[in-house]
Short mmCIF file of C-alpha atoms in Angstrom, two decimals:
data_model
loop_
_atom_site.label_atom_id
_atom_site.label_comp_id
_atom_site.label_asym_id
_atom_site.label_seq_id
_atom_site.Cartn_x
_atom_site.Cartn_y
_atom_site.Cartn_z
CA UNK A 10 -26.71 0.81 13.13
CA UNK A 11 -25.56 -2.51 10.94
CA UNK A 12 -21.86 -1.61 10.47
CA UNK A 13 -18.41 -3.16 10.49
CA UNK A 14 -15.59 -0.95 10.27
CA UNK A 15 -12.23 -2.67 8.38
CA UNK A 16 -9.34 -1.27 10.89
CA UNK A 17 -5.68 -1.50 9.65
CA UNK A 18 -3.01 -1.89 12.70
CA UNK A 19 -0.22 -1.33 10.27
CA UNK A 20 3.52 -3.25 10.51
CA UNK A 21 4.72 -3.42 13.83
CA UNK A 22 2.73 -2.75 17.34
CA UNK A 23 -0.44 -1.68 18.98
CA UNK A 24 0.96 1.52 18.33
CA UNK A 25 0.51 1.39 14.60
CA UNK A 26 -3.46 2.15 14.48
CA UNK A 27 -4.59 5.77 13.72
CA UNK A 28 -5.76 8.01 15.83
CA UNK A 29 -9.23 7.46 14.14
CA UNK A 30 -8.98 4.11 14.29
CA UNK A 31 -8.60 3.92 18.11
CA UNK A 32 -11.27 6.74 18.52
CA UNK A 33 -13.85 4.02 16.36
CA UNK A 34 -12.20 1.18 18.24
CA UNK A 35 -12.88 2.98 21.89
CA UNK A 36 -16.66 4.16 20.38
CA UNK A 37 -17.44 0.70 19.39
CA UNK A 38 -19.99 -2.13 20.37
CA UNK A 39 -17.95 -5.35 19.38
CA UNK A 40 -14.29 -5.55 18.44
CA UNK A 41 -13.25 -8.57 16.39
CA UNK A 42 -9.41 -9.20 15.51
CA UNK A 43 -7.27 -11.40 13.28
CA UNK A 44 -3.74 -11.89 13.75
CA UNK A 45 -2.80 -14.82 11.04
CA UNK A 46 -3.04 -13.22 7.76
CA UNK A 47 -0.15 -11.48 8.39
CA UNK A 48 2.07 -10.98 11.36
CA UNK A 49 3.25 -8.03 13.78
CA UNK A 50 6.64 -8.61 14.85
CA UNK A 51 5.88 -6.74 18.02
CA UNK A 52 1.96 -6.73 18.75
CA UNK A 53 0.40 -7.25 22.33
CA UNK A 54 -3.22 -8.32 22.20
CA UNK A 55 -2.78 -6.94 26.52
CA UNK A 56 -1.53 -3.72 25.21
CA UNK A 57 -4.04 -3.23 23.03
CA UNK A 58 -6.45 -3.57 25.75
CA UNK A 59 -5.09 -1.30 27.96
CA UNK A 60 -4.92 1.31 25.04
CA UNK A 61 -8.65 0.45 23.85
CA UNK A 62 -10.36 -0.01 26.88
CA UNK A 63 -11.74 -3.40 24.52
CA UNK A 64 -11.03 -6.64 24.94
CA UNK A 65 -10.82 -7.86 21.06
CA UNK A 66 -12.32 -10.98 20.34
CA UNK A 67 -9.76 -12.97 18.03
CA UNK A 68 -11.16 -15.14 14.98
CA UNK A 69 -9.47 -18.25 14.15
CA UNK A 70 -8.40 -19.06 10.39
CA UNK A 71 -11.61 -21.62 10.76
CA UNK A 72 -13.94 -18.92 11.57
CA UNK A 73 -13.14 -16.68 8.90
CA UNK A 74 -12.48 -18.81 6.20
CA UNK A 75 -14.46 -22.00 6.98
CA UNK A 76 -17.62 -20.02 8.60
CA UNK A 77 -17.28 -17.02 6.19
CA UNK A 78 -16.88 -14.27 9.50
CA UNK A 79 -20.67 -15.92 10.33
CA UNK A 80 -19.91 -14.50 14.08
CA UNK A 81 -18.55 -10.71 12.89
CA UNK A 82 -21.87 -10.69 10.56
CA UNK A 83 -24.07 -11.76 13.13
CA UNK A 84 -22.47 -9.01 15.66
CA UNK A 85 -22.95 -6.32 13.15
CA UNK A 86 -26.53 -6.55 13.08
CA UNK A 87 -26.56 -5.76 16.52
CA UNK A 88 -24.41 -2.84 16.02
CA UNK A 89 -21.22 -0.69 15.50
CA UNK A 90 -18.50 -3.43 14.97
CA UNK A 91 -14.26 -2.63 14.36
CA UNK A 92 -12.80 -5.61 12.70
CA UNK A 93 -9.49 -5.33 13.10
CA UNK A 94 -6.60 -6.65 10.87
CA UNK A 95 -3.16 -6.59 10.42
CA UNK A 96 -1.34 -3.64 7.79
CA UNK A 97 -3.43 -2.39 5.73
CA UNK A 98 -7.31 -3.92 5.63
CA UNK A 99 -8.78 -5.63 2.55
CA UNK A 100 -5.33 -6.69 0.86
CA UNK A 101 -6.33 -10.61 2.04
CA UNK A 102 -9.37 -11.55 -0.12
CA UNK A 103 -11.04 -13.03 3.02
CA UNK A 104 -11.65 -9.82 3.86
CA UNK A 105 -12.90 -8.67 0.75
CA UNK A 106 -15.65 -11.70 0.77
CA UNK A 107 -16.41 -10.63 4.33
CA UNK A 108 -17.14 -7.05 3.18
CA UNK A 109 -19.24 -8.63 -0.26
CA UNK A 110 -21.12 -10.72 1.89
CA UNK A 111 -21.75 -7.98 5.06
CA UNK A 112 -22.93 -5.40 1.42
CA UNK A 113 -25.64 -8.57 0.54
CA UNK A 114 -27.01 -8.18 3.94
CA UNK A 115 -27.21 -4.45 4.00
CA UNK A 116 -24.77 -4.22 6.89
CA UNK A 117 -22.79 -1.19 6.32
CA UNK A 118 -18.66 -1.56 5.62
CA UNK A 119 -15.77 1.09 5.82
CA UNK A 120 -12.15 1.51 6.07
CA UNK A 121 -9.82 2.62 8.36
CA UNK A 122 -6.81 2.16 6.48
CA UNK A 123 -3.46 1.11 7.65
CA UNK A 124 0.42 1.14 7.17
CA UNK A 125 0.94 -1.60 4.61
CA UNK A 126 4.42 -3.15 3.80
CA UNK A 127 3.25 -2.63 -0.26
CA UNK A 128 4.18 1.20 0.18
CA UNK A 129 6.27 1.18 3.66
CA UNK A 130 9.20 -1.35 1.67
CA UNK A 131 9.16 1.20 -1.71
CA UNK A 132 10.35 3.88 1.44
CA UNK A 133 12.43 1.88 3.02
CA UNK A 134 14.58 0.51 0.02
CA UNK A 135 14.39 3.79 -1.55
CA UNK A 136 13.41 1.77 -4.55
CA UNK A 137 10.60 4.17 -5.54
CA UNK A 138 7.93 3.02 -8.28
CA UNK A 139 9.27 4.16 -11.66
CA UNK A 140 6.29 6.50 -12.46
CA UNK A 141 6.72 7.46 -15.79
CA UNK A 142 6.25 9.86 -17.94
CA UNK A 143 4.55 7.68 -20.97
CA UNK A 144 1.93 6.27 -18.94
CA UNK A 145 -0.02 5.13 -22.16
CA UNK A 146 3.14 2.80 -22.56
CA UNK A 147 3.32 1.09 -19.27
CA UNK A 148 -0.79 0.52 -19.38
CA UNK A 149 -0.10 -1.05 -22.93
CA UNK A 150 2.87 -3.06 -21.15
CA UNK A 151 0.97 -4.02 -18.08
CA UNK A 152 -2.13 -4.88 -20.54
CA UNK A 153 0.22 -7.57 -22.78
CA UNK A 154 0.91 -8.64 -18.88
CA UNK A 155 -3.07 -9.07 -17.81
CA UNK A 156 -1.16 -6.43 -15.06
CA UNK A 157 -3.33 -3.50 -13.43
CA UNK A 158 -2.23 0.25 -14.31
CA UNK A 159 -2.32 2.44 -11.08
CA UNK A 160 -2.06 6.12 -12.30
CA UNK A 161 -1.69 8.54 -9.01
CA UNK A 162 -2.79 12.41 -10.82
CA UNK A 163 -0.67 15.12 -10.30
CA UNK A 164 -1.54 17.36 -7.60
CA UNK A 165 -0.20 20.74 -7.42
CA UNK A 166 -0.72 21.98 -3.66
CA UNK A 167 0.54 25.24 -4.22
CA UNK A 168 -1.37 26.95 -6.95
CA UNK A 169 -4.18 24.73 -6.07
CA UNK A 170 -4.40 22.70 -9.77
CA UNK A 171 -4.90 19.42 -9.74
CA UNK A 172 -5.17 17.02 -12.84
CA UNK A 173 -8.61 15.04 -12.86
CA UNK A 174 -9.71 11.89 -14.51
CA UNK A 175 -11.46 13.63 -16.34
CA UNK A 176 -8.54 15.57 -18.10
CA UNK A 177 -6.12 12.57 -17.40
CA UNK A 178 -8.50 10.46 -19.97
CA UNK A 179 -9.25 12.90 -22.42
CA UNK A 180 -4.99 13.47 -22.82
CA UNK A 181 -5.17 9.41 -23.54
CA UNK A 182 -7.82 9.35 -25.18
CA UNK A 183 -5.84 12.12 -27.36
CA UNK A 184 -2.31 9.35 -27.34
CA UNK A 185 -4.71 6.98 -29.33
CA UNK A 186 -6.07 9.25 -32.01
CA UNK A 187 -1.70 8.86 -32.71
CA UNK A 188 -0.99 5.80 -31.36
CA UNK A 189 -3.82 3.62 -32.64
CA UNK A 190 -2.93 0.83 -29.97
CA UNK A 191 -6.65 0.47 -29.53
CA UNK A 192 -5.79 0.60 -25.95
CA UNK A 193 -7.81 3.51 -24.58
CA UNK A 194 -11.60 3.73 -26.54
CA UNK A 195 -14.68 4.29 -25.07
CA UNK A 196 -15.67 1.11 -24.53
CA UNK A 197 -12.11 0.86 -22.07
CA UNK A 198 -13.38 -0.18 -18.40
CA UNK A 199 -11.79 2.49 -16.30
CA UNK A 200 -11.84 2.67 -12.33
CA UNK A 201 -11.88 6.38 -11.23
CA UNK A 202 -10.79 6.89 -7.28
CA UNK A 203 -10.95 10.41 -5.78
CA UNK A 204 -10.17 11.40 -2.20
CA UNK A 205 -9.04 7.42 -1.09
CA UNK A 206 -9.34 7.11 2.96
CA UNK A 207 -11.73 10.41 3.55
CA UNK A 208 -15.18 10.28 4.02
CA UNK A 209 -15.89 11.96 0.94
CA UNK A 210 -14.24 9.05 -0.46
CA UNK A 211 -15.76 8.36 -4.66
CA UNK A 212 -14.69 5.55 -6.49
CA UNK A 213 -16.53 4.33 -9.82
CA UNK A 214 -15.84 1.67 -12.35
CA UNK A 215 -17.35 2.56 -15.62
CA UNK A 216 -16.56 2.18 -19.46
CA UNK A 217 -14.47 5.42 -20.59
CA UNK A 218 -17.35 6.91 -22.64
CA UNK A 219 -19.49 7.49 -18.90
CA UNK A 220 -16.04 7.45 -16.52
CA UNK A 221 -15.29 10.90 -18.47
CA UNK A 222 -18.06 12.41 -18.29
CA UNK A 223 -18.29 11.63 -14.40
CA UNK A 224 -17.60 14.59 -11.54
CA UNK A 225 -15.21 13.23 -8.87
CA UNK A 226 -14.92 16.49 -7.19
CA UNK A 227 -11.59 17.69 -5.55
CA UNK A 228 -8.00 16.10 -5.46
CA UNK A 229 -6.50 13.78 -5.27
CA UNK A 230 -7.52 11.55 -8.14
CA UNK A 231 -6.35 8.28 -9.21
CA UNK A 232 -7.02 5.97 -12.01
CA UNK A 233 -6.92 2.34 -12.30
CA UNK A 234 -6.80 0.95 -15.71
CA UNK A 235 -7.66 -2.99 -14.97
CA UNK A 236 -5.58 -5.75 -16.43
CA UNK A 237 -7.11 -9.82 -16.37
CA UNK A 238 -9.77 -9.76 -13.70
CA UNK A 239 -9.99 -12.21 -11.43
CA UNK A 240 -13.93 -13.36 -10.48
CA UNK A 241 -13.67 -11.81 -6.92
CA UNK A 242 -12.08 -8.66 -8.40
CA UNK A 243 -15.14 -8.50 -11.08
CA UNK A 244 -17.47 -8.93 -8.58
CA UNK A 245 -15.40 -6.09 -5.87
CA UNK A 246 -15.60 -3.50 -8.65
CA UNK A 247 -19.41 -4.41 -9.23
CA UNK A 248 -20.04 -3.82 -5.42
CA UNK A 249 -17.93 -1.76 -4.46
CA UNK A 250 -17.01 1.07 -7.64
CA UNK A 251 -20.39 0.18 -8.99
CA UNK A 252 -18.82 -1.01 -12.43
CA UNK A 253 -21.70 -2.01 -14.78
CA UNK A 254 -23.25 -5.69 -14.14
CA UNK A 255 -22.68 -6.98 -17.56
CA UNK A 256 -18.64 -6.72 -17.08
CA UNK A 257 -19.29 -10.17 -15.00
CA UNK A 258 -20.11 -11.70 -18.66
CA UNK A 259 -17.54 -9.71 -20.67
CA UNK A 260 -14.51 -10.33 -18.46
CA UNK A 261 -13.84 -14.03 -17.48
CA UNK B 24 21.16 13.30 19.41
CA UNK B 25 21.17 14.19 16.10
CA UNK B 26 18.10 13.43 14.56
CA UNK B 27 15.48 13.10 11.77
CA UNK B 28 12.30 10.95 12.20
CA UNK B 29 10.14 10.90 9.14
CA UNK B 30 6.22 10.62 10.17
CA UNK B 31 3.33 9.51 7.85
CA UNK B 32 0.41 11.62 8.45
CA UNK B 33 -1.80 9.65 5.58
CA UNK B 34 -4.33 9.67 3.28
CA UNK B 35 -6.77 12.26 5.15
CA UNK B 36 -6.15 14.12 7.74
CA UNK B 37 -4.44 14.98 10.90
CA UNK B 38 -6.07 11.58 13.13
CA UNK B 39 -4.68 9.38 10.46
CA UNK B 40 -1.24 9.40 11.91
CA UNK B 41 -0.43 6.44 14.05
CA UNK B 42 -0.15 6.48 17.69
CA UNK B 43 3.61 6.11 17.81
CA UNK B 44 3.78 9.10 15.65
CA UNK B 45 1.61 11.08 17.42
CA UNK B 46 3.93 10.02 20.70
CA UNK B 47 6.94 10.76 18.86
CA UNK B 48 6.05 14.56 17.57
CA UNK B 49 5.08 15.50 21.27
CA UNK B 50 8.44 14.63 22.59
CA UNK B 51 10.63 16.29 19.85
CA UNK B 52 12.56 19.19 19.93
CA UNK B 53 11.57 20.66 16.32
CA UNK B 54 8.42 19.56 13.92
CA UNK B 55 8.57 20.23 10.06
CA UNK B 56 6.01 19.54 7.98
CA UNK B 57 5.41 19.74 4.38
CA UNK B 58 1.58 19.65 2.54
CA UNK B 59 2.85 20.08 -1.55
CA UNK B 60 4.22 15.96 -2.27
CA UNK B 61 0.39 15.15 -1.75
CA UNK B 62 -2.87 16.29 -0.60
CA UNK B 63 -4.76 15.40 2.57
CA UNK B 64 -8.52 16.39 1.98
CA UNK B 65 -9.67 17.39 5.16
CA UNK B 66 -6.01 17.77 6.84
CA UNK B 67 -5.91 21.20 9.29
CA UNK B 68 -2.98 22.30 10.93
CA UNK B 69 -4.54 23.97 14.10
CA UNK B 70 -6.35 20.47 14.69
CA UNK B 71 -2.28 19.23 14.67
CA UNK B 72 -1.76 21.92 17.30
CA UNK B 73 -4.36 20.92 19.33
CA UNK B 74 -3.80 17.36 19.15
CA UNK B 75 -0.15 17.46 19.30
CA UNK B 76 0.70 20.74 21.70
CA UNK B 77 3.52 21.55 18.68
CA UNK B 78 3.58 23.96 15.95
CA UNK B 79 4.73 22.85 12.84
CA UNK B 80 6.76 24.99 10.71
CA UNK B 81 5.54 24.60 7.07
CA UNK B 82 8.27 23.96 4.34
CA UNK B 83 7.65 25.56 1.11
CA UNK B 84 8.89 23.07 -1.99
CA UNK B 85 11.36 26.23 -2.65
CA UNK B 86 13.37 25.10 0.97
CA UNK B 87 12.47 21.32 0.26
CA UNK B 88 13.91 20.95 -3.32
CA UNK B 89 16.31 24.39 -4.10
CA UNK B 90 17.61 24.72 -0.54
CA UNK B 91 17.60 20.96 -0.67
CA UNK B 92 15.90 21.18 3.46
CA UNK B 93 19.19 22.46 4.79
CA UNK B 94 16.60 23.62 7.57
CA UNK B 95 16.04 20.52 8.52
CA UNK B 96 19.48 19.23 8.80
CA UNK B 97 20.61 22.59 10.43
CA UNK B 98 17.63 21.61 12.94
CA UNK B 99 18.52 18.09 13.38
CA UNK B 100 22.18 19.36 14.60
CA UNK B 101 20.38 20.15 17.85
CA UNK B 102 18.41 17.67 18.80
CA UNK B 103 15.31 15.01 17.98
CA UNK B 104 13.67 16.35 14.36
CA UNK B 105 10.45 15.51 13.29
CA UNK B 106 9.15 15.35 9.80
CA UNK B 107 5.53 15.13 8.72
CA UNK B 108 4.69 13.98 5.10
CA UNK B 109 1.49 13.64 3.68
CA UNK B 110 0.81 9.82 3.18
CA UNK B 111 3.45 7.38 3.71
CA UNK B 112 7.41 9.34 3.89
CA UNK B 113 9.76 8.26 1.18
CA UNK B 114 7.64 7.84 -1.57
CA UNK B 115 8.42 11.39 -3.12
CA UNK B 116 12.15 11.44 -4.56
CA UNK B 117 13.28 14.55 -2.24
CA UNK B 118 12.33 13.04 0.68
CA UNK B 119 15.11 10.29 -0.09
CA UNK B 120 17.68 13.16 -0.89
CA UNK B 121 17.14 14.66 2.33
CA UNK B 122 17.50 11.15 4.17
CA UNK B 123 20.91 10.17 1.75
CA UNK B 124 21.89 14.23 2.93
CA UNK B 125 21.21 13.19 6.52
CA UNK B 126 23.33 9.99 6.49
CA UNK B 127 26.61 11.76 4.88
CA UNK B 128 26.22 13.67 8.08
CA UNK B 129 25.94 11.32 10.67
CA UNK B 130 22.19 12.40 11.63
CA UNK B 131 20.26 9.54 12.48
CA UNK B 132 17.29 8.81 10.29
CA UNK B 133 14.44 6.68 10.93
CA UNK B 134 10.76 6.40 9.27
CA UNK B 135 7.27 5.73 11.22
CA UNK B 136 5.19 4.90 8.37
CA UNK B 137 1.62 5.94 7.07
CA UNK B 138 -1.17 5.19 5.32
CA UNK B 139 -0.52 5.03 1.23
CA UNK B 140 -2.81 5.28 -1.42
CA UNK B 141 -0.78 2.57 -2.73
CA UNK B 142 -2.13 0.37 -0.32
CA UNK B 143 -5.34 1.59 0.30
CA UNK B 144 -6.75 1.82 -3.57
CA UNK B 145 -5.80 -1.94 -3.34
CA UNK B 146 -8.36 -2.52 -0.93
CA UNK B 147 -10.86 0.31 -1.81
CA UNK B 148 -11.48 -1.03 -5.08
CA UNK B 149 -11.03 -5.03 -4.47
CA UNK B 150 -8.25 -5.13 -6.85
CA UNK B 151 -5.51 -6.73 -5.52
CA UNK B 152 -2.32 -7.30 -6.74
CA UNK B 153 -1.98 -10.88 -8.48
CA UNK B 154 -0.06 -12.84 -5.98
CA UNK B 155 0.91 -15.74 -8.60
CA UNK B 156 2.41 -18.97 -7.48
CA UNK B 157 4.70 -18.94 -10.07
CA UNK B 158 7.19 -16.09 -8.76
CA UNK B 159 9.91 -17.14 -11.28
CA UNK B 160 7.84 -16.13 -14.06
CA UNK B 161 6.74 -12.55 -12.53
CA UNK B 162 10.09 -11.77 -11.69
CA UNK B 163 11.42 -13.18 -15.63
CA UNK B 164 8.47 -10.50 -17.11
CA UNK B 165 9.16 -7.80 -14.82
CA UNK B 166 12.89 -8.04 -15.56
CA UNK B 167 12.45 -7.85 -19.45
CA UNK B 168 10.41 -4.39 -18.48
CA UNK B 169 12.83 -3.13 -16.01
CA UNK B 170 10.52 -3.19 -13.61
CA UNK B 171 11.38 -4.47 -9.77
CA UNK B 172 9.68 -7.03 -8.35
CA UNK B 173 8.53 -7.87 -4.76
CA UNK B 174 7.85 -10.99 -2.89
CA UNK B 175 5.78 -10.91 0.09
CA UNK B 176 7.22 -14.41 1.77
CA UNK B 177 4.23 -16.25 3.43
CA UNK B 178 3.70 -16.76 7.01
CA UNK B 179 1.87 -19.29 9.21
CA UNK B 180 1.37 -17.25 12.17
CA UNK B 181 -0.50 -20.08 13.84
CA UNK B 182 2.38 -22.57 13.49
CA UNK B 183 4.79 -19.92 14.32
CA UNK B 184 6.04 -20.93 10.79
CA UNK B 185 7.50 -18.60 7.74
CA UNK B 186 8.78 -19.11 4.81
CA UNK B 187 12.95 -17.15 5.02
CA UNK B 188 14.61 -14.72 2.78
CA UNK B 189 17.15 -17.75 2.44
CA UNK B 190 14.69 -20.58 1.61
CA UNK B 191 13.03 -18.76 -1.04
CA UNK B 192 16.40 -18.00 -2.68
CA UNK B 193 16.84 -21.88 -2.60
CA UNK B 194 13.85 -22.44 -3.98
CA UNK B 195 14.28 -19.96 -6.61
CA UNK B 196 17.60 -21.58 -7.55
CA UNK B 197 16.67 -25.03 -7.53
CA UNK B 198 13.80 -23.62 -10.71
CA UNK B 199 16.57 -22.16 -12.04
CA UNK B 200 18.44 -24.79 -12.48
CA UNK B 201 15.48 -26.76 -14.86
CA UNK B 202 14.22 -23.13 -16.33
CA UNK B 203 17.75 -22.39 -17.32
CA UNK B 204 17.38 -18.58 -18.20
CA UNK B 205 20.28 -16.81 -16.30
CA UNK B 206 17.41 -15.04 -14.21
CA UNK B 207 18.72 -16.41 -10.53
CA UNK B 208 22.10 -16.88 -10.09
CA UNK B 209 24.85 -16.20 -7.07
CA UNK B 210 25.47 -12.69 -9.07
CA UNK B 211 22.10 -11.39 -8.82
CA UNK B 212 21.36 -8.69 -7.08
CA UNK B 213 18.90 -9.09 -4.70
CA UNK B 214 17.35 -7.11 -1.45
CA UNK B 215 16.08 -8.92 1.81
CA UNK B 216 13.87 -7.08 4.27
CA UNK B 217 12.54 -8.60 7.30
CA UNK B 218 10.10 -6.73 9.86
CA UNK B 219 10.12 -3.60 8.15
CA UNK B 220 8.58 -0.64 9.97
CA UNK B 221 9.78 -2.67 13.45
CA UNK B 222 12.13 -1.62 15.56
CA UNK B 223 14.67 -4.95 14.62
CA UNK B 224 13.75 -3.82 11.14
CA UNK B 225 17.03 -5.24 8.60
CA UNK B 226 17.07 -4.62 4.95
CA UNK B 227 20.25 -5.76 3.36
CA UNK B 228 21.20 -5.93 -0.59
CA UNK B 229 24.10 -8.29 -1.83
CA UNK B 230 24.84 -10.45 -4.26
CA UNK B 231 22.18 -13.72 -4.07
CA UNK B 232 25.64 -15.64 -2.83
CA UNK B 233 26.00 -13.49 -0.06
CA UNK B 234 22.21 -12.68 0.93
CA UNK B 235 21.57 -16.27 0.58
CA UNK B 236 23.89 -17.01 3.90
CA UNK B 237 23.13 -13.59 5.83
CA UNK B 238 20.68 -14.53 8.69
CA UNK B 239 17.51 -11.99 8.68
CA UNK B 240 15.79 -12.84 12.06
CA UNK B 241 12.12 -13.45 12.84
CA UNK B 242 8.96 -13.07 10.16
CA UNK B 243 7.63 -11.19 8.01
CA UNK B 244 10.23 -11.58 5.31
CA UNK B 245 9.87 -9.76 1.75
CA UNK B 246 12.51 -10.18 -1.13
CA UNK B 247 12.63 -7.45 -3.82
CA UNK B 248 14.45 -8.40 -7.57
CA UNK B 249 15.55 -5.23 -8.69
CA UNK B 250 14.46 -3.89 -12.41
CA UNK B 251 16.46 -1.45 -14.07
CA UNK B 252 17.91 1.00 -11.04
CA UNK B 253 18.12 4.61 -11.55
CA UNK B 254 21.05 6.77 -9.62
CA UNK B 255 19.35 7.81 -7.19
CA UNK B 256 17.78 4.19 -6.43
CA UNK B 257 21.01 2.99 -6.50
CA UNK B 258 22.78 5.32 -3.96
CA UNK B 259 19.73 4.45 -2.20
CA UNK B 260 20.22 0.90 -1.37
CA UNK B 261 24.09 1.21 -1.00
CA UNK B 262 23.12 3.79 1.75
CA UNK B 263 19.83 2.49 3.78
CA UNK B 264 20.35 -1.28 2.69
CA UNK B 265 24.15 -1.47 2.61
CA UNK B 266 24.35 -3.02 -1.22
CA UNK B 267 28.02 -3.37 -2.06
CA UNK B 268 29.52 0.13 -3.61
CA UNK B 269 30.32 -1.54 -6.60
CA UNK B 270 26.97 -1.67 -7.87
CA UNK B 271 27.32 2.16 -8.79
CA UNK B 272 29.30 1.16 -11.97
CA UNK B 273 27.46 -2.39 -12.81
CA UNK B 274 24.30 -0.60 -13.05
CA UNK B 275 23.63 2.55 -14.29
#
C-alpha cells in the first residue's frame, strides 16, 4: 500500500515516540528521518536502532526542501513508509507540502502525533492559555489580529455530555443575533475537528450554514475559527478538511 | 523518595504514551490516573494493565478538585508516584494545584509529556501558527490583549548553531531602542526555557536585566512575554520557574 506515516519523536530522546509509533516504525518497509527542523537535546540515531530494529535513513535540508522529499515519495509507492520528525509532525510547513504533494499522487498520509514544545512549555511554566469564558470576544480580537481562534469543547466525562460544534455554533450564532459584530453568519468559514489523533479522526472546513448542519460524531470536538490565511494554509484546509475550492479565490 | 511524576497518556488511547512513560509507570510504587480533564476515544484501562503490569486507581474529580488529591500526596510520602492525564499533564488548572501542593511539601515533581490537541490540530488541519519575523510587533499586540506570547528561538541543527535566550533579548532591545514604546526594557518580566521536557530542562523568570545575563545551556531555547498573569499563573512561575516573589504584588 502507497503510504507515509508522519511520526512525532517528541522533545527530548528516542524515548519520546509512542508506543504506536514504534509498533508502525517496527511494522514498516522504509523509515525516513529528519533531525534539523528542530532539535532533541538528547536523541541517538544508534539508540533508535537498537529500539526499532530500523536503521532510519536521514534526509538532508537539500533533500527535503530543494528535492521536495522526491526520495520519501518515491519509497512510498513501494510501500508502508514512517517519516519521522522531531516534536510534534506537520508544525514545519515542509512537511505539510510533503503531505500536499504525497495527497496529489494518491499516496496515502497519517499522523502519529508527538510531544510538541507548543503545549509541553504552557505545562511547564504553568502559564496556562487564558480560555475564556466570552469566546465570541477573543475570535472578534484574534479576527482584528488576522489571528486563528482555537476553541477546545467542553467535555464532561462523567455524565457523559459533551458540547458539539454543532451546539457550540448555534450558541454564537445566538451572541450575534445581540452582538451584531457580523462576526459569526453563515457565510463564516469554520473548521470543525472531532476525535484529533484517533483513527476515527473527522475534520471539515466548511462555511457555517453546512459546518452546522454536519455530524462529527462523539467527543471531543474542537473548532477553529480561521484568521488571515496564508496560501499553504488555504490550500491544507482544501486538502486536508475538505474546505470548499472557491475559498482559494475568496481568501488571499 | 518522595515522588510525583506526571505522565501524558495523549490524544487517543493507551499506546499513545511515550516509551519513557511507559518505562516509568512499570517501575513505580503507586499509579493514579484520572479520565474527566479530557477524553481519550478509544482509551481502555485493562489494555493499560496489560501493557503496563499496574493497576491504576481511578480518581474521581470529587478527590481531584474537593479533596484537592490529598491521595496522591499521602501516596507520594512513600515512594515513586505516578500520574496519568489524558493528553499532555498541566494543561488543566488542578493539575498545577496539585504540583504547587507537592512542592510546599518537599515531594519531588517532574512531568513526561504527551501528545496535545494543541499541537496536533496545528498539524491536522495545516494551520499553523503565524511565525512572523517581526516578534516585536506580536509581542506589542498580544500585550495590549493581555495575552502571553511565545518565541520559539531558531536553531541550525546542521551548524550546531542557535539563536540564545540572551541574544534575542539583545536583539529585542536594540528595536526597542528605535521603536521607543516601553515594551522591552531591563524591568520586564520575562521567562527563558531551554530543553524543556529534557532531563537538563531550565526554565527561569526574572527581570529582562537579570535573565539577560543568566546562562541557559545548549538549544532549543523558547522565550515567553507574559500577558496579564492570573494568581494562580503567578504562584506558578515563582514556584516551577523561580520568578522573584515580588511579582505577587506587581501583578495581580
Amino acid at each position: 500500500m502507497k503510504e507515509i506515516i508522519f511520526v512525532g519523536l517528541g522533545l527530548n530522546d528516542e524515548k519520546g515516540v509512542s508506543i504506536r509509533g514504534l509498533e508502525e516504525i517496527k511494522s514498516a518497509k522504509n523509515v525516513f528521518i529528519e533531525l534539523y527542523t528542530n532539535l532533541m537535546p538528547n536523541f541517538s540515531i544508534d539508540n533508535l536502532r537498537k529500539i526499532s530494529g530500523k536503521n532510519p535513513y536521514i534526509l538532508s535540508r537539500y533533500e527535503l526542501e530543494e528535492e521536495k522529499g522526491e526520495i520519501i515519495l518515491k519509497a512510498a509507492e513501494r510501500g508502508k513508509t514512517i517519516f519521522l520528525v522531531p516534536g510534534d509532525p506537520l508544525i514545519a510547513t515542509t512537511h505539510i507540502s510533503l503531505r500536499l504533494e504525497a495527497k496529489k499522487r494518491k499516496i496515502k498520509t497519517s499522523v502519529i502525533h508527538g510531544t510538541s514544545v507548543i503545549s509541553a512549555i504552557i505545562g511547564a511554566t504553568g502559564l496556562h492559555k487564558n480560555f475564556s469564558e466570552t469566546p465570541y470576544d477573543v475570535i472578534a480580537q484574534n479576527k482584528i489580529n488576522g489571528l486563528h481562534t482555537l476553541c477546545l469543547l467542553d467535555i464532561n466525562a462523567k455524565k457523559k455530555q459533551f458540547l458539539s460544534i454543532n451546539d457550540a455554533l448555534k450558541i454564537l450564532l445566538d451572541i450575534e443575533t445581540k452582538r451584531k459584530q457580523k462576526l459569526v453568519n453563515f457565510d463564516t468559514l469554520v473548521v470543525g475537528a472531532a476525535r484529533i489523533g484517533s483513527i476515527s479522526q473527522f475534520i471539515k472546513a466548511d462555511y457555517l450554514s453546512d459546518l452546522i448542519k454536519t455530524n462529527f460524531g462523539g467527543p471531543p470536538q474542537s473548532l477553529i475559527f480561521p484568521g488571515e490565511l496564508h496560501f499553504m494554509e488555504t490550500e491544507a484546509l482544501i486538502s486536508f478538511a475538505k474546505a470548499p475550492r472557491e475559498i482559494m479565490e475568496v481568501k488571499k
